[in-house]
Amino acid sequence: MPLSNSTSSVPAVTVPAAEELLRQGLRPELLPRHVALVMDGNSRWAVARGLPPTDGHEHGMRALEKTVRLSRAWGIRVLTAFGFSLENWNRAKVEVDFLMALIERFINGNLDDFCGEGTRLRIIGDRSRLPISVQKTARDAEEATRNNSHLDLVLAMSYSGRMDIVQACRNLAQKVDAKLLRPEDIDESLFADELQTSETSCPDLLIRTSGELRLSNFLLWQSAYSELFFTDTLWPDFGEAQYLQALRAFQSRDRRFGRRK
């Protein structure tokens, strides 16, 4: 998989969805193929309303469910959501336990829809640190949806972009050590094949909510040529209007990948 992939057109969406996109000033054939999400601001959303952080995470889960439905309806082919970072294990145990249970509930509660509407679920990250029940739930859901092809939903759980790169280096070093590969054979494509995202294209559009202007160790290699969209909207408030705004911004960008036009 090459590092810099140009925007490719997506398969035709349903007529009502296409007409709605056109009304919103979007060209369906120029939608990003792959959208990545840094879903930030759940706790701040709750604090601003005098609610416990768990309420913010609950509403954040609903925002993700809505974004999945919109992506599927509009013809986005891959949606990668940063659900839990490797660094998040440093949070208070009560919050981590709640988030793990919420993730499990998200998968179980949406599995029928995933199967019925063609969504394939994949998990990336260090699974060994996830609770056994979450590992099993994820594994069963991946198996149940493995043949779906309408939308790939990739959940980054216990994920670190740096660790993904380090692990890819280790894999290639082992192949060189075993004389299966020569150092001079290693190129961007071979390296990308060792990343956990090897089955998907690089993100065309990366959206981060809550006003923070950083990647926070998310898809570092894969986002080299991604269009970045930052919004002050807190994740639980991210809905159709905000998603359309991000897509319009994407279609206004001049994507040259280092070339001159």
Tab-separated table of C-alpha atoms in Angstrom:
chain	number	residue	atom	x	y	z
A	1	MET	CA	0.000	0.000	0.000
A	2	PRO	CA	1.669	3.270	-1.066
A	3	LEU	CA	1.983	6.064	1.448
A	4	SER	CA	0.565	8.775	-0.744
A	5	ASN	CA	-2.652	7.609	-2.303
A	6	SER	CA	-4.727	9.934	-4.381
A	7	THR	CA	-8.417	10.362	-3.737
A	8	SER	CA	-10.342	7.664	-5.520
A	9	SER	CA	-13.987	7.867	-6.351
A	10	VAL	CA	-16.385	5.823	-4.286
A	11	PRO	CA	-19.075	3.521	-5.651
A	12	ALA	CA	-22.378	5.175	-6.408
A	13	VAL	CA	-24.458	5.908	-3.324
A	14	THR	CA	-28.219	5.547	-3.287
A	15	VAL	CA	-30.116	8.193	-5.227
A	16	PRO	CA	-31.691	9.848	-2.155
A	17	ALA	CA	-28.300	10.068	-0.419
A	18	ALA	CA	-26.633	11.454	-3.551
A	19	GLU	CA	-29.363	14.044	-4.018
A	20	GLU	CA	-29.021	15.134	-0.393
A	21	LEU	CA	-25.253	15.530	-0.764
A	22	LEU	CA	-25.739	17.626	-3.885
A	23	ARG	CA	-28.187	19.836	-1.988
A	24	GLN	CA	-25.496	20.292	0.641
A	25	GLY	CA	-22.989	21.453	-1.965
A	26	LEU	CA	-21.072	18.170	-2.182
A	27	ARG	CA	-20.106	16.023	-5.135
A	28	PRO	CA	-20.722	12.360	-4.185
A	29	GLU	CA	-18.030	11.100	-6.566
A	30	LEU	CA	-15.397	13.247	-4.795
A	31	LEU	CA	-16.098	12.136	-1.246
A	32	PRO	CA	-13.095	10.933	0.754
A	33	ARG	CA	-12.745	7.189	0.547
A	34	HIS	CA	-11.384	6.938	4.089
A	35	VAL	CA	-12.303	9.214	7.013
A	36	ALA	CA	-10.442	9.038	10.332
A	37	LEU	CA	-11.840	10.433	13.599
A	38	VAL	CA	-10.197	11.675	16.783
A	39	MET	CA	-13.291	11.792	18.987
A	40	ASP	CA	-12.322	14.302	21.677
A	41	GLY	CA	-14.288	16.293	24.244
A	42	ASN	CA	-16.606	13.803	25.964
A	43	SER	CA	-15.565	14.721	29.509
A	44	ARG	CA	-15.616	18.477	28.821
A	45	TRP	CA	-19.093	18.113	27.336
A	46	ALA	CA	-20.290	16.436	30.541
A	47	VAL	CA	-18.555	18.886	32.912
A	48	ALA	CA	-20.109	21.848	31.075
A	49	ARG	CA	-23.530	20.368	31.861
A	50	GLY	CA	-22.810	19.412	35.429
A	51	LEU	CA	-22.843	15.719	34.531
A	52	PRO	CA	-20.386	12.945	35.372
A	53	PRO	CA	-17.791	12.108	32.680
A	54	THR	CA	-19.531	8.778	32.054
A	55	ASP	CA	-22.510	10.676	30.617
A	56	GLY	CA	-20.175	12.355	28.153
A	57	HIS	CA	-18.823	8.995	27.026
A	58	GLU	CA	-22.395	7.670	26.641
A	59	HIS	CA	-23.349	10.575	24.399
A	60	GLY	CA	-20.059	10.186	22.553
A	61	MET	CA	-21.001	6.600	21.730
A	62	ARG	CA	-24.283	7.818	20.265
A	63	ALA	CA	-22.390	10.359	18.154
A	64	LEU	CA	-20.213	7.552	16.802
A	65	GLU	CA	-23.268	5.447	15.969
A	66	LYS	CA	-24.744	8.388	14.055
A	67	THR	CA	-21.468	9.014	12.206
A	68	VAL	CA	-21.273	5.350	11.200
A	69	ARG	CA	-24.812	5.496	9.793
A	70	LEU	CA	-24.109	8.702	7.866
A	71	SER	CA	-20.834	7.358	6.481
A	72	ARG	CA	-22.542	4.221	5.270
A	73	ALA	CA	-25.426	6.151	3.701
A	74	TRP	CA	-23.164	8.643	1.934
A	75	GLY	CA	-20.749	6.120	0.451
A	76	ILE	CA	-17.679	6.533	2.652
A	77	ARG	CA	-15.795	3.238	2.354
A	78	VAL	CA	-13.624	3.287	5.502
A	79	LEU	CA	-14.214	4.978	8.856
A	80	THR	CA	-11.412	4.690	11.438
A	81	ALA	CA	-12.303	5.908	14.934
A	82	PHE	CA	-9.800	6.477	17.745
A	83	GLY	CA	-11.669	4.838	20.604
A	84	PHE	CA	-8.949	4.355	23.225
A	85	SER	CA	-5.263	5.183	23.079
A	86	LEU	CA	-2.379	3.249	24.605
A	87	GLU	CA	-1.829	6.269	26.841
A	88	ASN	CA	-5.428	6.146	28.071
A	89	TRP	CA	-4.520	3.165	30.258
A	90	ASN	CA	-3.006	5.781	32.596
A	91	ARG	CA	-6.467	7.129	33.429
A	92	ALA	CA	-8.304	6.244	36.660
A	93	LYS	CA	-9.322	2.591	36.771
A	94	VAL	CA	-12.995	3.421	37.247
A	95	GLU	CA	-13.033	5.417	33.994
A	96	VAL	CA	-11.056	2.786	32.094
A	97	ASP	CA	-13.398	0.033	33.286
A	98	PHE	CA	-16.401	2.078	32.189
A	99	LEU	CA	-14.889	2.731	28.757
A	100	MET	CA	-14.106	-0.947	28.249
A	101	ALA	CA	-17.692	-1.868	29.121
A	102	LEU	CA	-18.985	0.881	26.833
A	103	ILE	CA	-16.911	-0.382	23.915
A	104	GLU	CA	-18.216	-3.893	24.452
A	105	ARG	CA	-21.768	-2.564	24.580
A	106	PHE	CA	-21.206	-0.539	21.400
A	107	ILE	CA	-20.088	-3.648	19.504
A	108	ASN	CA	-22.841	-5.913	20.827
A	109	GLY	CA	-25.551	-3.304	20.463
A	110	ASN	CA	-24.749	-2.551	16.825
A	111	LEU	CA	-23.744	-5.978	15.555
A	112	ASP	CA	-27.131	-6.761	14.005
A	113	ASP	CA	-27.043	-3.466	12.106
A	114	PHE	CA	-23.473	-4.130	10.996
A	115	CYS	CA	-24.469	-7.534	9.637
A	116	GLY	CA	-27.678	-6.291	8.024
A	117	GLU	CA	-26.227	-3.200	6.376
A	118	GLY	CA	-22.857	-4.445	5.196
A	119	THR	CA	-20.484	-2.969	7.760
A	120	ARG	CA	-17.273	-4.843	8.439
A	121	LEU	CA	-15.792	-4.297	11.890
A	122	ARG	CA	-12.054	-4.413	12.516
A	123	ILE	CA	-10.038	-3.664	15.648
A	124	ILE	CA	-6.474	-2.332	15.635
A	125	GLY	CA	-4.207	-1.769	18.626
A	126	ASP	CA	-2.703	-3.836	21.430
A	127	ARG	CA	-5.492	-6.316	22.053
A	128	SER	CA	-3.541	-8.114	24.768
A	129	ARG	CA	-4.308	-5.306	27.206
A	130	LEU	CA	-8.051	-5.341	26.579
A	131	PRO	CA	-10.257	-7.287	29.009
A	132	ILE	CA	-10.804	-10.886	27.930
A	133	SER	CA	-14.526	-10.280	27.416
A	134	VAL	CA	-13.809	-7.312	25.114
A	135	GLN	CA	-11.267	-9.372	23.165
A	136	LYS	CA	-13.835	-12.129	22.640
A	137	THR	CA	-16.606	-9.695	21.703
A	138	ALA	CA	-14.333	-8.001	19.162
A	139	ARG	CA	-13.124	-11.309	17.736
A	140	ASP	CA	-16.663	-12.676	17.361
A	141	ALA	CA	-17.885	-9.457	15.722
A	142	GLU	CA	-14.977	-9.412	13.302
A	143	GLU	CA	-15.745	-12.981	12.285
A	144	ALA	CA	-19.466	-12.265	11.921
A	145	THR	CA	-18.844	-9.256	9.658
A	146	ARG	CA	-15.728	-10.391	7.794
A	147	ASN	CA	-17.509	-10.732	4.425
A	148	ASN	CA	-19.258	-7.351	4.580
A	149	SER	CA	-18.034	-4.799	2.071
A	150	HIS	CA	-20.184	-1.663	2.199
A	151	LEU	CA	-18.273	0.103	4.986
A	152	ASP	CA	-15.140	-0.858	6.912
A	153	LEU	CA	-15.434	0.399	10.493
A	154	VAL	CA	-12.006	0.309	12.134
A	155	LEU	CA	-11.880	0.877	15.885
A	156	ALA	CA	-8.462	1.847	17.228
A	157	MET	CA	-8.360	0.380	20.741
A	158	SER	CA	-5.310	0.499	23.014
A	159	TYR	CA	-3.691	2.005	19.926
A	160	SER	CA	-0.458	3.960	19.484
A	161	GLY	CA	0.744	5.257	16.138
A	162	ARG	CA	4.353	5.178	17.317
A	163	MET	CA	4.052	1.602	18.583
A	164	ASP	CA	2.474	0.588	15.270
A	165	ILE	CA	5.564	1.949	13.494
A	166	VAL	CA	7.952	0.305	15.978
A	167	GLN	CA	6.234	-3.054	15.544
A	168	ALA	CA	6.446	-2.751	11.758
A	169	CYS	CA	10.197	-2.100	12.097
A	170	ARG	CA	10.574	-5.169	14.298
A	171	ASN	CA	8.697	-7.333	11.812
A	172	LEU	CA	10.886	-6.193	8.928
A	173	ALA	CA	14.057	-6.623	11.012
A	174	GLN	CA	13.073	-10.207	11.795
A	175	LYS	CA	12.525	-10.908	8.093
A	176	VAL	CA	15.935	-9.446	7.269
A	177	ASP	CA	17.518	-11.479	10.084
A	178	ALA	CA	15.877	-14.626	8.696
A	179	LYS	CA	17.212	-13.701	5.231
A	180	LEU	CA	13.679	-13.500	3.870
A	181	LEU	CA	14.295	-9.896	2.886
A	182	ARG	CA	17.231	-7.652	2.026
A	183	PRO	CA	17.449	-4.209	3.666
A	184	GLU	CA	17.547	-2.580	0.251
A	185	ASP	CA	14.222	-4.247	-0.611
A	186	ILE	CA	12.392	-2.280	2.072
A	187	ASP	CA	10.308	0.543	0.652
A	188	GLU	CA	7.186	2.441	1.689
A	189	SER	CA	4.883	-0.244	0.340
A	190	LEU	CA	6.573	-3.077	2.241
A	191	PHE	CA	6.638	-0.986	5.398
A	192	ALA	CA	2.936	-0.127	5.115
A	193	ASP	CA	2.143	-3.824	4.712
A	194	GLU	CA	3.498	-4.411	8.231
A	195	LEU	CA	1.251	-1.787	9.832
A	196	GLN	CA	-2.013	-2.784	11.453
A	197	THR	CA	-3.857	-0.753	8.828
A	198	SER	CA	-2.446	-2.778	5.941
A	199	GLU	CA	-5.940	-3.811	4.797
A	200	THR	CA	-7.158	-0.242	4.362
A	201	SER	CA	-6.129	2.802	2.380
A	202	CYS	CA	-4.553	5.809	4.052
A	203	PRO	CA	-7.071	8.353	5.411
A	204	ASP	CA	-8.060	11.028	2.944
A	205	LEU	CA	-9.627	13.139	5.694
A	206	LEU	CA	-8.811	13.219	9.412
A	207	ILE	CA	-11.290	15.001	11.692
A	208	ARG	CA	-10.518	16.053	15.258
A	209	THR	CA	-13.126	17.576	17.538
A	210	SER	CA	-13.012	19.791	20.685
A	211	GLY	CA	-10.591	22.437	19.388
A	212	GLU	CA	-7.377	20.509	19.987
A	213	LEU	CA	-4.865	20.882	17.130
A	214	ARG	CA	-2.781	17.713	17.266
A	215	LEU	CA	-2.830	14.084	16.130
A	216	SER	CA	-2.190	12.619	19.593
A	217	ASN	CA	-0.271	9.590	18.312
A	218	PHE	CA	-3.018	8.521	15.901
A	219	LEU	CA	-2.223	7.055	12.453
A	220	LEU	CA	1.083	8.927	12.263
A	221	TRP	CA	2.472	7.172	9.176
A	222	GLN	CA	-0.892	6.811	7.494
A	223	SER	CA	-1.840	10.494	7.833
A	224	ALA	CA	1.175	11.894	5.974
A	225	TYR	CA	-1.049	13.188	3.162
A	226	SER	CA	-4.388	13.334	4.951
A	227	GLU	CA	-6.407	16.525	4.853
A	228	LEU	CA	-6.832	17.679	8.467
A	229	PHE	CA	-10.067	19.217	9.730
A	230	PHE	CA	-10.272	20.651	13.249
A	231	THR	CA	-13.508	21.794	14.861
A	232	ASP	CA	-14.299	23.343	18.240
A	233	THR	CA	-17.379	21.125	18.482
A	234	LEU	CA	-17.131	18.634	21.336
A	235	TRP	CA	-17.528	15.060	20.120
A	236	PRO	CA	-20.967	14.366	21.672
A	237	ASP	CA	-22.311	17.355	19.697
A	238	PHE	CA	-20.756	16.206	16.413
A	239	GLY	CA	-23.610	15.444	14.055
A	240	GLU	CA	-24.704	15.662	10.446
A	241	ALA	CA	-24.114	19.423	10.111
A	242	GLN	CA	-20.557	19.181	11.424
A	243	TYR	CA	-19.800	16.126	9.279
A	244	LEU	CA	-21.061	17.906	6.163
A	245	GLN	CA	-18.905	20.919	7.045
A	246	ALA	CA	-15.831	18.696	7.226
A	247	LEU	CA	-16.678	17.066	3.894
A	248	ARG	CA	-17.189	20.442	2.220
A	249	ALA	CA	-13.818	21.570	3.559
A	250	PHE	CA	-12.237	18.412	2.159
A	251	GLN	CA	-13.688	18.995	-1.297
A	252	SER	CA	-12.359	22.565	-1.274
A	253	ARG	CA	-8.750	21.425	-0.772
A	254	ASP	CA	-6.243	21.222	-3.626
A	255	ARG	CA	-4.622	17.799	-3.137
A	256	ARG	CA	-1.366	17.748	-5.119
A	257	PHE	CA	0.738	15.165	-3.190
A	258	GLY	CA	3.887	17.191	-3.917
A	259	ARG	CA	3.118	17.637	-7.608
A	260	ARG	CA	2.372	20.838	-9.480
A	261	LYS	CA	-0.803	21.121	-11.509
